[in-house]
Each structure stands twice: as structure tokens, then as C-alpha cells.
Amino acid sequence: KKIYQIKVQSYIVLQVLFGANVQTPEMENSSDVDVTNNTDFRCSVSNGSMEALICIISEFAPMTIWFDRYMTIFWYCVGFTGNSITIKIWSKRVSRTNISALYLIVLAFTDLFYLVLHVIQELKFAWGIQTVDLNGWCQAFFVLYMFAMYMSPLLILGFTIERFLSIINPFKSQRFSTTNRGPFEISGITSLALVLALPQIFCWDVLYGECQGPFSDFPSVWNWVSDSLVFVIFPVTSLVLNSLVMRAASKADRVRRNTVPLCRGLVTPDRCASRQNKNKRNPSTLTLMCVSFYRIITVIPVSILFALQGEFPHGSFELPLSRIAVDRVWRNYITWYKAKKAVDEIGLSQYCCNIFIYLVTAHHFRREMKKLFRFVPFLRPPEELSDTFNTTTVEMSVMKTRIRED
């Protein structure tokens, strides 16, 4: 026994002095070596944990990890700022008949709520910080998270239908708009999104100290049905309705150009001007359609890659890094992971970039934006700039006159 201990100690001394990967006699006699003790394996965390997955991805796709983390922070800055400004501007134009503005305000609130939840989710899945690994909070978090995700396509479908009805049958739609149907529609959409999200309680559980799921057939089937309905069927329906709205709006524009304007002799100039100003204040068909199209083209790729998640499982965590580099399962998973993170960042922009659509397509929004940031010189209205220029010119001329007199 003493001879055996001396021999083991000599092997350890050789490893320390020369850094050689020398096996002890016990390892030489064993044909099945624990690969987690291999010096090649540097992800020294519990197997199967999120930390181990992030560690492995960092070794083989470090730029993907960097892009995922810091591009998301950029979208947070844009999203929190843009949605707050959007709520402030559109809230000034909410009325009983301006249902579209109400939809856009609720959409901005929903986007802010989603971004707050996304911060918690990002800390878990991108940084490896345990933010949802608590029984009870794990289930509640994903109910709220999926509720926020479901609200966006449902709101898009809601105001797309509203715009479709107002274009196809404007007289009935306007008469129907005199009632307070907007809050009822929003309440119905909110209730539907909550009903679709509540089964997430049965889809997640805390196992081995981590929030994981789903692990049974019912959650998998429910997620497949609800995600297909909300992220595929509803967006495609919105896309079809938007196409019909575009055709109807184009036809109505041609008819309006070929007919005598209503303001010629039929109404007073004051009423005509007030009607034109009201139309400028309301979100236009172009604004709503651009928001709808942008949401559709960003949500569908995310849904497709999420649906393919089961086709690209990760490999064994017990493999050393040198084996992971050539393992076919891991290579397929890392390739899918790179594509998914790139598409996820594009998809996240839909919750942040509505403000740019409003600036491009909504005249009233641009004017209110200039008023809000009038301290920035290039955002001031032209009349204010001209007044400032004239005032400065007068002051300079007065100063020159005084100097000459002195």
C-alpha cells in the first residue's frame, strides 16, 4: 500500500513539474475515464445547467454571445425611450372616435411591459443569472411573459380589423365608432391573451434548482397550438386584411381625386378645415399598416426558428471541449443557436422601433416630437428658427450701431 501511494505521488509531481497529462495507475487500469475531470474541459459547472450551456457556447461562438448580450442592451435603450415618448404623444389624441390612437397607446404599454420581463429573461438565458429559478415565480413569470408576447399580435389583428371595417364600409363603421367600443375591444383582447397564457402554469417547473419545461405531452401540444394560432395564423390573417385595405384605400383615393371635393360649396370653410385637421391628428391608414407589416415580417421568422427548436437538441454536457468541437449534434445545435440569436435580435426590434414608423408616416407625431424636443436646434419648427434668426440679427445690428456711436 505504501509503494502504491509513493507511485501516485510521483505521478502528481511529474504533472506539476512538466505539465504532462500523465495518468495515475488507477486511470491506466480503467477503460472508462470520467471526462469531466479531463483538463480539456474548462466549463467546471454542473452538467446540464444554463451556466454550462453558456460556457460551451462562449467557447465555440463567442461573437454570438457578445452580439446577443450587447445588442439587446441597445434595443432596451431604444425601446424604453421610444415607447415612453409614444405614450406621451398619442395619449393627447385619445377620444371616443379615435380608436386607432387607443390601440397604439396600449401597444406601447404592452411593449414596455414585455421589455421589463425580457430583462429578467435575458439575465437568465444570456448571462446565467438565476432570476426565475424559484418555485411559484417560475410559473408566474412565464404566464406574464407569454401574455405580453400574445398581446402584440392580437392588438395588431384588432386594429387591422378596425381599419379594414372603416375602409370597406366607412359609414357603418363611423356610426359604430360613436360608441365606446375601443375599451371593450381592448378588454376582450387582454382577456383572450390571458386565457392563452394561463396554461403556462403547467408547462414550467423548478427541477435541480432551475426553471425548466415542458416535460409532458399536454404542455408541448398546448404550446404548439397556441403559438401556431397567435404567431402564424393571426399574423397571416393580418397580412391578408392589410392587402385588402391597401387595395380599398388605393381605390378610394382614385375615386376621391376624380370627384368634386366636398369642401366646394357643401360645407363652410371652417368645418372643412377642422375636418382636415382632425384627419391629420388621427393615425393614418399608412401608419397602422406599416406597424402591422413590420410586426408580421419580424414575428414569423422568430416563430419558425422557435418551432424548429426540437429538431436541434444540444449534445452531451459530459463531453470535453475537444470532443464537442467535432461532435455532429453539438455542431448542428451551435449553428442553429447562431441563427436563432440573430433572428431573435431582429424580432426584439418590433417592440422598440414603432417610434421611427410614427416619425416617418404620421405628420402629427412629427410635429409633437418637435415640440417635445424644441431645445434641440434642428428639431425646432421653421418659424421658431426664423424668429430666432431675426431676433439675433436685430440684436447684432443694435450692437453695431452702439459701437459706431461710441
GROMACS .gro file of N, CA and C in nm, residues 28 111 127-128 134 163 202 205 247 260 346 349 360 375:
model
   42
   28GLU      N    1  -0.493   0.422  -1.552
   28GLU     CA    2  -0.443   0.333  -1.656
   28GLU      C    3  -0.524   0.205  -1.661
  111ASP      N    4  -4.557   4.682  -2.503
  111ASP     CA    5  -4.415   4.668  -2.540
  111ASP      C    6  -4.325   4.700  -2.421
  127TRP      N    7  -2.696   3.569  -1.951
  127TRP     CA    8  -2.590   3.598  -1.855
  127TRP      C    9  -2.575   3.489  -1.749
  128GLY      N   10  -2.669   3.394  -1.744
  128GLY     CA   11  -2.657   3.285  -1.649
  128GLY      C   12  -2.690   3.321  -1.506
  134LEU      N   13  -3.718   3.001  -0.899
  134LEU     CA   14  -3.786   2.993  -0.771
  134LEU      C   15  -3.926   2.938  -0.795
  163ARG      N   16  -5.938   4.896  -3.895
  163ARG     CA   17  -5.907   4.976  -4.015
  163ARG      C   18  -5.972   4.915  -4.139
  202PHE      N   19  -4.872   2.503  -1.603
  202PHE     CA   20  -4.847   2.359  -1.605
  202PHE      C   21  -4.729   2.322  -1.697
  205ASP      N   22  -4.153   2.410  -1.438
  205ASP     CA   23  -4.132   2.363  -1.301
  205ASP      C   24  -3.985   2.381  -1.267
  247ARG      N   25  -5.565   4.777  -5.116
  247ARG     CA   26  -5.641   4.786  -5.241
  247ARG      C   27  -5.759   4.879  -5.226
  260VAL      N   28  -6.562   6.580  -5.722
  260VAL     CA   29  -6.551   6.718  -5.676
  260VAL      C   30  -6.527   6.718  -5.527
  346ILE      N   31  -3.350   4.062  -3.430
  346ILE     CA   32  -3.437   4.129  -3.527
  346ILE      C   33  -3.581   4.131  -3.476
  349SER      N   34  -3.663   4.394  -3.213
  349SER     CA   35  -3.677   4.533  -3.261
  349SER      C   36  -3.823   4.572  -3.279
  360VAL      N   37  -4.195   5.873  -3.947
  360VAL     CA   38  -4.192   5.876  -4.094
  360VAL      C   39  -4.331   5.894  -4.153
  375PHE      N   40  -3.575   7.212  -2.762
  375PHE     CA   41  -3.444   7.261  -2.719
  375PHE      C   42  -3.333   7.216  -2.813
   0.00000   0.00000   0.00000
